[in-house]
XYZ file of C-alpha atoms in Angstrom:
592
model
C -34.729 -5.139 6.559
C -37.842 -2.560 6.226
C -39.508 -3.038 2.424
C -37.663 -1.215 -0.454
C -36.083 -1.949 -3.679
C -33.203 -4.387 -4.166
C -30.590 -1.112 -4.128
C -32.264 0.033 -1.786
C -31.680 -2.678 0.466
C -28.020 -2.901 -0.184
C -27.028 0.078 0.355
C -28.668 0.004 4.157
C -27.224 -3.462 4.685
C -24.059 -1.719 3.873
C -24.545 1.438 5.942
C -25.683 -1.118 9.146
C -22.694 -3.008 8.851
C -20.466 0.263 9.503
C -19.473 1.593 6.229
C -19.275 4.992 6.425
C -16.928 5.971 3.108
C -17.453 5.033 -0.439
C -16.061 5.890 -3.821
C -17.150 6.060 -7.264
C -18.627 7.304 -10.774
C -22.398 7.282 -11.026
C -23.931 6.638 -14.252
C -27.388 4.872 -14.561
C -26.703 1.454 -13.861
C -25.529 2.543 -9.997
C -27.265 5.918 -9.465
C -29.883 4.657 -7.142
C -27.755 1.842 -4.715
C -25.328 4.847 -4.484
C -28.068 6.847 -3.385
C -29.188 4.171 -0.921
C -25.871 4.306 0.519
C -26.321 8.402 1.156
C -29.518 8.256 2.145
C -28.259 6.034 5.206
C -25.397 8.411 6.087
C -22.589 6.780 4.179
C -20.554 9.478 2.629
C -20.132 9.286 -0.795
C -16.660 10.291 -3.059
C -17.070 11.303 -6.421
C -13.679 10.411 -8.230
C -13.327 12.005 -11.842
C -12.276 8.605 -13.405
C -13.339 4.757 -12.013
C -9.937 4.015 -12.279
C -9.191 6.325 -9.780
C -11.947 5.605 -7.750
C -11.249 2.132 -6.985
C -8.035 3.003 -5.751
C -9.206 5.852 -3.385
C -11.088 3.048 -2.052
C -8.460 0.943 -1.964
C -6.074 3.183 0.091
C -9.129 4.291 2.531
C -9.228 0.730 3.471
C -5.709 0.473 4.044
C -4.934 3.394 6.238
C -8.646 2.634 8.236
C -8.144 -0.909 8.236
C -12.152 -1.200 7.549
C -13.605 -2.645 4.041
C -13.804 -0.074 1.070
C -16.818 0.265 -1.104
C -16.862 1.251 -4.600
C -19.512 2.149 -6.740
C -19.674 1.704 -10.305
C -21.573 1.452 -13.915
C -22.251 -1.810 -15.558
C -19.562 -2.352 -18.240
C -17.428 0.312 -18.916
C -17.870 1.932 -15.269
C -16.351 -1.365 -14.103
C -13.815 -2.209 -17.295
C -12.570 1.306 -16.142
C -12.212 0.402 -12.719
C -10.544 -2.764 -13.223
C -6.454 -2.067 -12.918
C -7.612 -0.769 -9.428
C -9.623 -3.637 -8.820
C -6.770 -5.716 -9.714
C -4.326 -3.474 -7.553
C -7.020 -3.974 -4.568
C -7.250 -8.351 -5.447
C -3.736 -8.175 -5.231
C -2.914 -6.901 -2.811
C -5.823 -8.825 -0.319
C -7.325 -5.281 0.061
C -11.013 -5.677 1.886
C -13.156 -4.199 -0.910
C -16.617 -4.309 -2.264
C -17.397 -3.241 -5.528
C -20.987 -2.363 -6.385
C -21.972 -2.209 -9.976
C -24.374 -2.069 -11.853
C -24.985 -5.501 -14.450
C -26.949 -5.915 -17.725
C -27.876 -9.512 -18.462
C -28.577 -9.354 -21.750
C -25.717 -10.302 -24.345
C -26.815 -8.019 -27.166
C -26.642 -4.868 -24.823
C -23.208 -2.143 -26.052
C -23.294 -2.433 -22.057
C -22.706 -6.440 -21.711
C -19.637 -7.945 -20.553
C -19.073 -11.053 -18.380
C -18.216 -9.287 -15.444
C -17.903 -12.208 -13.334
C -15.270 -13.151 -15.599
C -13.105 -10.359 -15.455
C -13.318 -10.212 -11.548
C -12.186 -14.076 -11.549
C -9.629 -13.095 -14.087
C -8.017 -10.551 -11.844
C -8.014 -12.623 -8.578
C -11.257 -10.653 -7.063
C -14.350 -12.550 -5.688
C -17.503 -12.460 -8.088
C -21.196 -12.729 -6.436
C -24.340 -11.476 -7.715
C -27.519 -10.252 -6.304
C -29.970 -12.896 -8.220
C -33.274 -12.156 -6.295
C -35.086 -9.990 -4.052
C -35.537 -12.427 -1.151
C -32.083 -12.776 -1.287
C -30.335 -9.476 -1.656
C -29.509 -8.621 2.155
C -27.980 -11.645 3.217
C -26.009 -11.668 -0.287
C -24.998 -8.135 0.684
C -23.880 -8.934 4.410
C -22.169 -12.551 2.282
C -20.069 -10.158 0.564
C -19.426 -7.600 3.001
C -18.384 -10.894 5.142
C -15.995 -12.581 2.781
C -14.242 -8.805 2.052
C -13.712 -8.483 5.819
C -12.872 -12.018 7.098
C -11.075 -13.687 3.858
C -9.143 -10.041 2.919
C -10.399 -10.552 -0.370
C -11.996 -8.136 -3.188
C -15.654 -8.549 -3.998
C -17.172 -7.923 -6.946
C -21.259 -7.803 -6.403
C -23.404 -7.781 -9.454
C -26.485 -5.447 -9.295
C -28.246 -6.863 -12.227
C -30.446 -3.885 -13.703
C -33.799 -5.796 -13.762
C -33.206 -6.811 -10.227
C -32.545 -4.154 -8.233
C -35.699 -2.501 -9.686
C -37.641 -5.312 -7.543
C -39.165 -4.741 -4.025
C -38.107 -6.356 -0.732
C -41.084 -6.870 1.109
C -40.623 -7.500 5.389
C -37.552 -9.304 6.633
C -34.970 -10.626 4.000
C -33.783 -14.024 5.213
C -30.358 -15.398 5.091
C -32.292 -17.305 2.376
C -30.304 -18.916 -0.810
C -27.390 -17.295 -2.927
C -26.729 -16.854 -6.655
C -23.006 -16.407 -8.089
C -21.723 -15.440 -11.152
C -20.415 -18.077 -13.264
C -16.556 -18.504 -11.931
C -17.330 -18.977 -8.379
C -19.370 -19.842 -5.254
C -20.026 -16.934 -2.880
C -18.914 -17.481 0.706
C -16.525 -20.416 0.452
C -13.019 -20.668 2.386
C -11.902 -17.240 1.157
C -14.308 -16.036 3.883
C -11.778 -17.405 6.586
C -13.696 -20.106 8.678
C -15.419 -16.919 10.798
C -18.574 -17.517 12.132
C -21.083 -15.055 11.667
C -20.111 -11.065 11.053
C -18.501 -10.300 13.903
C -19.861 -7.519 14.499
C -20.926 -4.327 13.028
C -17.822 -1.746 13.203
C -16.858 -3.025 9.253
C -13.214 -3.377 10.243
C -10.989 -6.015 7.694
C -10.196 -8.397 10.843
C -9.838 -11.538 10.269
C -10.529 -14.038 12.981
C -7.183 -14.695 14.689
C -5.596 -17.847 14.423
C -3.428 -19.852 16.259
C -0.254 -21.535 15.131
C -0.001 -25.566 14.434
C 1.567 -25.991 18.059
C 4.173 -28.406 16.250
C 5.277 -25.501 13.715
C 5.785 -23.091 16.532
C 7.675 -25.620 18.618
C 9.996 -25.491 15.314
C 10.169 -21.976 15.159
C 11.346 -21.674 18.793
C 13.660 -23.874 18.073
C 14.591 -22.385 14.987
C 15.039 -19.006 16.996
C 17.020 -20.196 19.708
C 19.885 -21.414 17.506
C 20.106 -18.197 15.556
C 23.098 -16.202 15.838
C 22.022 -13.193 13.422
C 18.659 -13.624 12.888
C 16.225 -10.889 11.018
C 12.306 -10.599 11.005
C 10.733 -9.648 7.781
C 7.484 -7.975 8.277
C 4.742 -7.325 5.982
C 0.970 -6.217 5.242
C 0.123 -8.677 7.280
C 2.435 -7.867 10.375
C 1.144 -4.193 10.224
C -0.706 -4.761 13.943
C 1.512 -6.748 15.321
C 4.452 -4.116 16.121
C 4.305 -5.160 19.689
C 4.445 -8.950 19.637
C 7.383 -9.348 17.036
C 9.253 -6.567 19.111
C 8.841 -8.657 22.176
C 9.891 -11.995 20.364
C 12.801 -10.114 18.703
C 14.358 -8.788 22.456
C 13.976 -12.359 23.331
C 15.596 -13.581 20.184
C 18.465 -11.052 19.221
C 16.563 -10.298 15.844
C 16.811 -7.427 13.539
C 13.839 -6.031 12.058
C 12.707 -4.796 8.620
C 9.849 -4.904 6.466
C 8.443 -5.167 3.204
C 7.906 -1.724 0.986
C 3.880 -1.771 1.974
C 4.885 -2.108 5.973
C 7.683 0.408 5.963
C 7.585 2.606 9.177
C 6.222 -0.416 11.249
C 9.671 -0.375 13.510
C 9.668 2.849 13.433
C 11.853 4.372 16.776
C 13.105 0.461 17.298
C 16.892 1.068 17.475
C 17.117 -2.439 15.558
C 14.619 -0.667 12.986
C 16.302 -1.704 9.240
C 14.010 0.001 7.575
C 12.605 -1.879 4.079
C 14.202 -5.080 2.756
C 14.815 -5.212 -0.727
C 15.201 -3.307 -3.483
C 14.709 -0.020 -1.232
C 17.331 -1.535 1.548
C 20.174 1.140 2.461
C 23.279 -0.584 2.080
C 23.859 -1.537 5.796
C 20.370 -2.666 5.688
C 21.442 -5.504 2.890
C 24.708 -6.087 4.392
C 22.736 -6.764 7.535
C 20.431 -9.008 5.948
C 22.456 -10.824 3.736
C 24.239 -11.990 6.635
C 21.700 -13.150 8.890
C 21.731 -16.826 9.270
C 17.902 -17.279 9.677
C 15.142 -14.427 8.130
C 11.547 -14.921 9.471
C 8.945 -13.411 7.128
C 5.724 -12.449 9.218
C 2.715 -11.750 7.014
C 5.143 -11.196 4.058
C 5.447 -12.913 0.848
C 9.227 -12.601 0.621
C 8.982 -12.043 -2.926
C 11.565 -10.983 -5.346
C 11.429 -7.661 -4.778
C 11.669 -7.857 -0.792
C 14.843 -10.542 -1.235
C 16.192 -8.613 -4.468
C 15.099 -11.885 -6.638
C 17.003 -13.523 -3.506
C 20.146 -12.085 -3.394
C 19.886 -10.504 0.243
C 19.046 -14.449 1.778
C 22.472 -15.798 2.542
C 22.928 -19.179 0.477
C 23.026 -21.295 3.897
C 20.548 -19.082 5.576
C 17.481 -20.412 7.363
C 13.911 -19.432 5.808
C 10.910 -18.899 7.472
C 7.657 -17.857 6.714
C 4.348 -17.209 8.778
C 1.270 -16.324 7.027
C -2.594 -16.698 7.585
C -2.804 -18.147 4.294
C -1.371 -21.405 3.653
C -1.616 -21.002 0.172
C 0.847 -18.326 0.241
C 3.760 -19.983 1.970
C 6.683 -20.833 0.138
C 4.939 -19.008 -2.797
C 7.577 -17.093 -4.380
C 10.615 -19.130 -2.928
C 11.564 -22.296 -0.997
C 11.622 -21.887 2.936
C 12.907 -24.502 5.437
C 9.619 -23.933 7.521
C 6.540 -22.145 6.551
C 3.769 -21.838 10.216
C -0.078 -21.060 9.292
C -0.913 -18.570 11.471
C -1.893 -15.157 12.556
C 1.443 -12.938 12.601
C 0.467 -11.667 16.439
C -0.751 -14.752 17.606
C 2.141 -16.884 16.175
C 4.894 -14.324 17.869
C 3.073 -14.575 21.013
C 3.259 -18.484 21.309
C 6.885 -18.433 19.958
C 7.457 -16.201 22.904
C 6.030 -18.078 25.257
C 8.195 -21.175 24.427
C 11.376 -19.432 24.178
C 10.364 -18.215 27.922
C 10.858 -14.710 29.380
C 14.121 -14.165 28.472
C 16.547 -10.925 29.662
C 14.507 -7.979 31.194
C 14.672 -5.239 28.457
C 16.589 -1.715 29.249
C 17.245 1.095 27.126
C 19.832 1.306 24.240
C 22.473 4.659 25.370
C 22.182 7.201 22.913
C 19.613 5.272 20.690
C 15.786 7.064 20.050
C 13.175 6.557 21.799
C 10.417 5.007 19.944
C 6.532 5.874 19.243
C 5.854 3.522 22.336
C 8.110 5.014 25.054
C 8.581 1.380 26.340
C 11.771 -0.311 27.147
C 14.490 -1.788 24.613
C 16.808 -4.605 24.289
C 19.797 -5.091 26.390
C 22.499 -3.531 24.042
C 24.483 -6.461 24.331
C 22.098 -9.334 24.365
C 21.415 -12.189 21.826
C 21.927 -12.465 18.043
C 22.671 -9.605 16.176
C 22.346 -6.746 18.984
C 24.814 -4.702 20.383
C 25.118 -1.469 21.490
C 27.870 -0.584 18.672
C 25.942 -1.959 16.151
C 23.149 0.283 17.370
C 24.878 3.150 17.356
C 25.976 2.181 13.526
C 22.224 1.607 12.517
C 21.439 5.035 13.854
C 24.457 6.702 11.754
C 23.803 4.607 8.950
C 21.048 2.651 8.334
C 18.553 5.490 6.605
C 19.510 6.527 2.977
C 19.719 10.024 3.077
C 22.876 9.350 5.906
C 24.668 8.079 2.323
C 26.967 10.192 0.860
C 26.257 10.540 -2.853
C 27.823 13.318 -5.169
C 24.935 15.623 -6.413
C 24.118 16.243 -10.204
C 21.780 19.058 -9.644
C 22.784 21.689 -12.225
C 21.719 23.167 -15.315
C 17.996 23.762 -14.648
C 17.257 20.527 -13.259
C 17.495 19.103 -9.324
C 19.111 15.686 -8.211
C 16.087 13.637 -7.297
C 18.219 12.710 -3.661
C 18.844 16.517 -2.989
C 14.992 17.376 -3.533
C 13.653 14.729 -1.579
C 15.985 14.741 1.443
C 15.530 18.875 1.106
C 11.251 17.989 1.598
C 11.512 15.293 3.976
C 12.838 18.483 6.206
C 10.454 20.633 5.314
C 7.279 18.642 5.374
C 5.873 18.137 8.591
C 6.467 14.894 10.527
C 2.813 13.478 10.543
C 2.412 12.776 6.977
C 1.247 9.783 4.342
C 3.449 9.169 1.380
C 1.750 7.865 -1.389
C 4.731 7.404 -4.532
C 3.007 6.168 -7.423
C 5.072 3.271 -9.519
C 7.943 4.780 -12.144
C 11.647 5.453 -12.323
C 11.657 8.005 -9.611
C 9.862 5.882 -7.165
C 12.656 5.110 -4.882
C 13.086 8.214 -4.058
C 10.054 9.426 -1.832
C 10.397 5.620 -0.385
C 14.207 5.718 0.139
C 14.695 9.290 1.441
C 11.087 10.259 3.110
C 10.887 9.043 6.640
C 7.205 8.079 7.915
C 5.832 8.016 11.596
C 4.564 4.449 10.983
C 3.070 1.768 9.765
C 0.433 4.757 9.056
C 2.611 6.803 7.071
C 3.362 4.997 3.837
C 0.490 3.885 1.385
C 2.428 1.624 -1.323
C -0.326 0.413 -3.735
C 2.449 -1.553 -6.212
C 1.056 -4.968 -6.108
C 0.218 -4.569 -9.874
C 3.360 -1.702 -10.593
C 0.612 0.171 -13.050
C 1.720 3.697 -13.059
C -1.094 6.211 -12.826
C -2.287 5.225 -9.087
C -0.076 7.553 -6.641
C -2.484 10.729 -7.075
C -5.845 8.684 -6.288
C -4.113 6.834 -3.379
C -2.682 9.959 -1.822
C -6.933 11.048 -2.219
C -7.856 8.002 -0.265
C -5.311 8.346 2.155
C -6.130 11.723 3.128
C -9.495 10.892 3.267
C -8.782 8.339 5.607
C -5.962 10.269 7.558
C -6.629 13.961 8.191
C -4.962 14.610 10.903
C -1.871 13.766 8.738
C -0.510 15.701 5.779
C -0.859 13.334 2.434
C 2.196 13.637 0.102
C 1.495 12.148 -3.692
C 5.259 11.289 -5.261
C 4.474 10.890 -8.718
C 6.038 10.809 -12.067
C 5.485 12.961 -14.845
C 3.956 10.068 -16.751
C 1.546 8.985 -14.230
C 0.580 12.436 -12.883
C -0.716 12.935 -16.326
C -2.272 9.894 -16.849
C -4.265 10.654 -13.275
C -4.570 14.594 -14.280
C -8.231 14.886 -13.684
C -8.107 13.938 -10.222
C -6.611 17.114 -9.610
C -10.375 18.357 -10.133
C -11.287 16.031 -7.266
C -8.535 16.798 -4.888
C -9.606 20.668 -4.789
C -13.251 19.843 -5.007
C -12.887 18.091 -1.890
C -10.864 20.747 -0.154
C -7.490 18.557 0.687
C -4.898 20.287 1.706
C -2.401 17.934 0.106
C 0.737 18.327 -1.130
C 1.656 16.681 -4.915
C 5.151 16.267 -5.744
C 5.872 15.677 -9.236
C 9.369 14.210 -10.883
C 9.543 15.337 -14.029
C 12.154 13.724 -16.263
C 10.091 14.255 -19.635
C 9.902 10.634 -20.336
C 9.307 7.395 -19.155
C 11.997 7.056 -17.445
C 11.881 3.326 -16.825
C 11.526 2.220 -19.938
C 14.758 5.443 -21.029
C 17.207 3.388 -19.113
C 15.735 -0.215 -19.447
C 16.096 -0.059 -23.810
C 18.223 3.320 -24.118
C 21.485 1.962 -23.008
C 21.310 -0.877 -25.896
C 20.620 1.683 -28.780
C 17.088 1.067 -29.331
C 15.059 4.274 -30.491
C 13.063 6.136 -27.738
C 10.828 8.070 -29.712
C 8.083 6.600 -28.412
C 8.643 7.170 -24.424
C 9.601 11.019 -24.220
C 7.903 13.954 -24.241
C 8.375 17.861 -25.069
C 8.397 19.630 -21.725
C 4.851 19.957 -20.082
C 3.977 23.357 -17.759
C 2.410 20.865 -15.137
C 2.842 23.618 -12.713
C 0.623 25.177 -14.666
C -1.863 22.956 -15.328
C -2.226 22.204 -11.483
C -3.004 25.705 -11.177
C -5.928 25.268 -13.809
C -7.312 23.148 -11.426
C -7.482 25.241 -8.846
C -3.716 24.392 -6.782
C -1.223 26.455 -5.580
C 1.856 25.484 -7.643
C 5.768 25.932 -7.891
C 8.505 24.599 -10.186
C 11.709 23.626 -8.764
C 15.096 23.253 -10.635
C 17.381 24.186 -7.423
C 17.218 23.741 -4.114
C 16.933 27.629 -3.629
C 13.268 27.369 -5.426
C 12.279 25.278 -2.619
C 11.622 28.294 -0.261
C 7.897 28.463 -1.880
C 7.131 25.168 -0.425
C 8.545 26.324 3.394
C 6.036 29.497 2.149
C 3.491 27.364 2.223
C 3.773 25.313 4.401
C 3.733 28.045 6.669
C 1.120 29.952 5.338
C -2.812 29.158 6.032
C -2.895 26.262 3.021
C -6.080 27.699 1.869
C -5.081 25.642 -1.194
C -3.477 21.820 -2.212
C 0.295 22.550 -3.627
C 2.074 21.018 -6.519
C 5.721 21.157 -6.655
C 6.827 20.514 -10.069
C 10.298 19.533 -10.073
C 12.420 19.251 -12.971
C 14.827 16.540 -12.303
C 17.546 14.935 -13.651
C 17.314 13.057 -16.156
C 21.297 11.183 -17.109
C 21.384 7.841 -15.435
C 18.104 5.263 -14.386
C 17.654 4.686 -10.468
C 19.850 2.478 -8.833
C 17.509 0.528 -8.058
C 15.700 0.294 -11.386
C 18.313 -2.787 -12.730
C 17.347 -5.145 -10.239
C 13.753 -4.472 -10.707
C 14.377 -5.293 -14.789
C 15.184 -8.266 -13.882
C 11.408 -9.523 -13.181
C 9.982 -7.997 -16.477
């Protein structure tokens, strides 16, 4: 690394390494490493808010599959930041987090940042020294990539003042005071692995004992089901081909949904979100296989969709993370593609696959499963899944009436309208089963879920990042009324930037969750509604193109649009209905 400051010199160690996006606030304590990262052709996003910040850079790394960078201020600029820090931790997001660090403890600025990254299951490191700030860079940027982990890396003030003079070494490395930097977490890979910046972890290979279970496992099954998750999101291919072999039916968690998309044995989501012949299907599959998935209690509805004599499995790079949330009968330590591949290969070729009569083609425009084949499969029950499986195919009476729209009737109404190649981004609330129930996605691509920490006030900056990441598709922010104000000022940033987005807000005039969580008992709700809000209005403050719905017939302004050139991002403001809590939302209660 050519002679410069300590910022300096991270932000080109970033820049070499491939990052090409990041996100933040500047104030003083990161103005010049975020300039470092412009000057070497790294694009930089100013968010409105750090909170919203860290999770555009969140959801950029999760629809580019490359680590995010954020940029903060020492103190506040990262206390700010931290629910989507947390968010990012949880949810093994690849993430580095600049900011800025005063050392002194009588500074309004100090705070024990290490601490607080620790606290919230991210990786703390600091910069100590000048010899040692690239290789501490390229140590973080390593342990984000290869250990899917968030990093927090301390700029102390003083030090990144200091001059790097010639070559920085791989030299020694400081840490802040809960942790060593570059231990397991970074995943056993040697070296970086090149310099594209991509989150892949070195693949590896299943405990050949564990997969000889599995196989066997598999070959008894009679109805078996395959799980998938985050960490099954490139692996369409492999668990298709070990599902012909095996008979199995396949669904996914909330953050995979659209993975199977075009499979005629596609169940959509598990859990909470499950259509009803999804959970009838699952319930009464003798062995479920979670692939990269934590099979938590909001994928098994707190267990109720795993038949009481059902087989559990559960495959998962980390081994911490099997049998985590419940018991399984077998958990395998492996990569998801890797570990379907050598199950595969044991079970042996199997039947050649053919296409299912009358079923869709998928994404792929390969072959699929012999209709009547093993396990579950047959062509009747593929014909049901295609009648039945997706939520809008439901009957349900609709309450749309006196000024306000049925939450079902407006999103089935703009999953026809809205174009086909699109990103939904629903933020957490009472309405949030509704964009990821009735809005069908592409892929694996198409749905950006960032509810590992269910904060509300996330779905507008995700549906930023996502667009970012995704341009050719159209990003749709679901959000509540709650957390589209609590995220308001990031309307600023959406029409700063020039994204032709579309934000759909459910407005019930409360919070709804909490309405039919305490209402139904008696206890006062004073304190979670609201007088009506013109949030239609305010969107066009900020510069959007805006319509409020109460009947499907208002919905023509949104076709308008749609249409029309899109000079500018469009809110649709819907007033919804407001009498009963989600169906859904009782089940959820139940981990609170």
């Amino acid at each position: 690394m050519s002679a410069g400051t300590v910022a300096e010199t991270v932000g080109a160690v970033l820049a070499s390494l491939g990052v090409d996006t990041a996100f933040g606030v500047v104030g003083s304590g990161n103005f010049h490493v975020t300039n470092a990262l412009v000057a070497h052709g790294v694009r930089f996003v100013a968010a409105r808010h750090e909170g919203g910040a860290a999770t555009m850079a969140d959801a950029h790394a999760r629809m580019t599959g490359r680590v995010g960078v954020l940029s903060v201020h020492q103190g506040p600029g990262l206390t700010n930041a931290l629910t989507g820090v947390t968010e990012a931790a949880k949810s093994r997001t690849p993430l580095v987090v600049l900011a800025g660090e005063v050392t002194a403890p009588r500074s309004n600025f100090f705070v024990d940042q290490a601490a607080l990254a620790a606290a919230v299951g991210a990786v703390p490191m600091r910069v100590g020294s000048a010899p040692d700030a690239a290789a501490l860079t390229a140590e973080a940027f390593r342990v984000a990539r290869d250990g899917r982990r968030t990093v927090l890396l301390n700029l102390p003030l003083e030090v990144q003042a200091l001059a790097v003079s010639g070559p920085s070494g791989a030299g020694g490395r400081e840490t802040g005071p809960a942790g060593a930097a570059g231990s397991a977490e970074a995943g056993g890979s040697a070296g970086l692995a090149g310099r594209t910046g991509e989150a892949r972890p070195l693949p590896a290979g299943p405990d050949p004992v564990e997969a000889a279970r599995l196989a066997e496992i598999l070959a008894g099954a009679r109805r078996p089901v395959f799980v998938a998750g985050r960490g099954a999101r490139t692996a369409r291919r492999e668990l298709e081909d070990l599902a012909d072999l095996t008979g199995a039916l396949l669904a996914t968690s909330a953050v995979a949904k659209g993975l199977f998309r075009g499979s005629p044995w596609d169940l959509d989501v598990s859990g909470g979100f499950a259509s009803p012949l999804a959970a009838e299907l699952i319930r009464d599959a003798d062995v479920v296989v979670g692939w990269g998935c934590a099979l938590n209690m909001w994928t098994t509805r707190h267990g109720t969709l795993v038949g009481p004599d059902a087989v559990v499995v559960q495959v998962d790079l980390d081994p911490e993370a099997l049998g985590a949330h419940r018991p399984v009968d077998l958990g395998v330590t492996g990569d998801v593609a890797r570990t379907a591949r050598a199950v595969a290969d044991l079970l042996g070729d199997g039947a050649t696959a053919r296409p299912v009569p009358g079923a869709p083609a998928g994404e792929r425009g390969g072959t699929r499963a012999v209709p009547d084949g093993p396990g579950y499969r047959s062509e009747a029950l593929a014909l049901r899944i295609a009648r039945e499986v997706r939520w809008r195919d439901v009957p349900y009476a609709d309450e749309s009436g006196d000024g306000r729209i049925d939450p079902r009737t407006l999103t089935i109404a703009l999953d026809d309208l809205l174009p086909a190649e699109r990103v939904v981004c629903p933020d957490s609330g009472n309405f949030m089963g509704y964009p990821a129930m009735f809005m069908d996605v592409p892929d694996e691509g198409g749905f950006c879920f960032t509810q590992a920490f269910q904060s509300i006030g996330l779905g507008l900056a995700t549906a930023i990042g996502a667009a970012l990441a995704r341009p050719d598709r159209l990003a749709v922010a679901a959000l509540g009324d709650g957390g589209a104000l609590m995220g308001v000022s990031e309307l600023e940033t959406v029409v700063r930037l020039g994204l032709r987005m579309v934000v759909v807000v459910y407005d019930d005039e409360a919070y709804g969750a909490e309405v039919h969580h305490f209402g139904p008992d008696g206890h006062p709700l004073d304190t979670v509604v609201f007088p009506p809000a013109d949030i239609a209005g305010i969107a066009r403050g900020f510069g959007f193109e805006a319509v409020t719905v109460r009947a499907p017939g208002d919905l023509a302004a949104v076709a308008r649009w749609l249409d029309g050139p899109r000079e500018r991002p469009l809110l649709v403001h819907a007033r919804v209905t407001r009498a009963r809590g989600a169906w859904w939302l009782e089940e959820a209660f139940r981990g609170h």
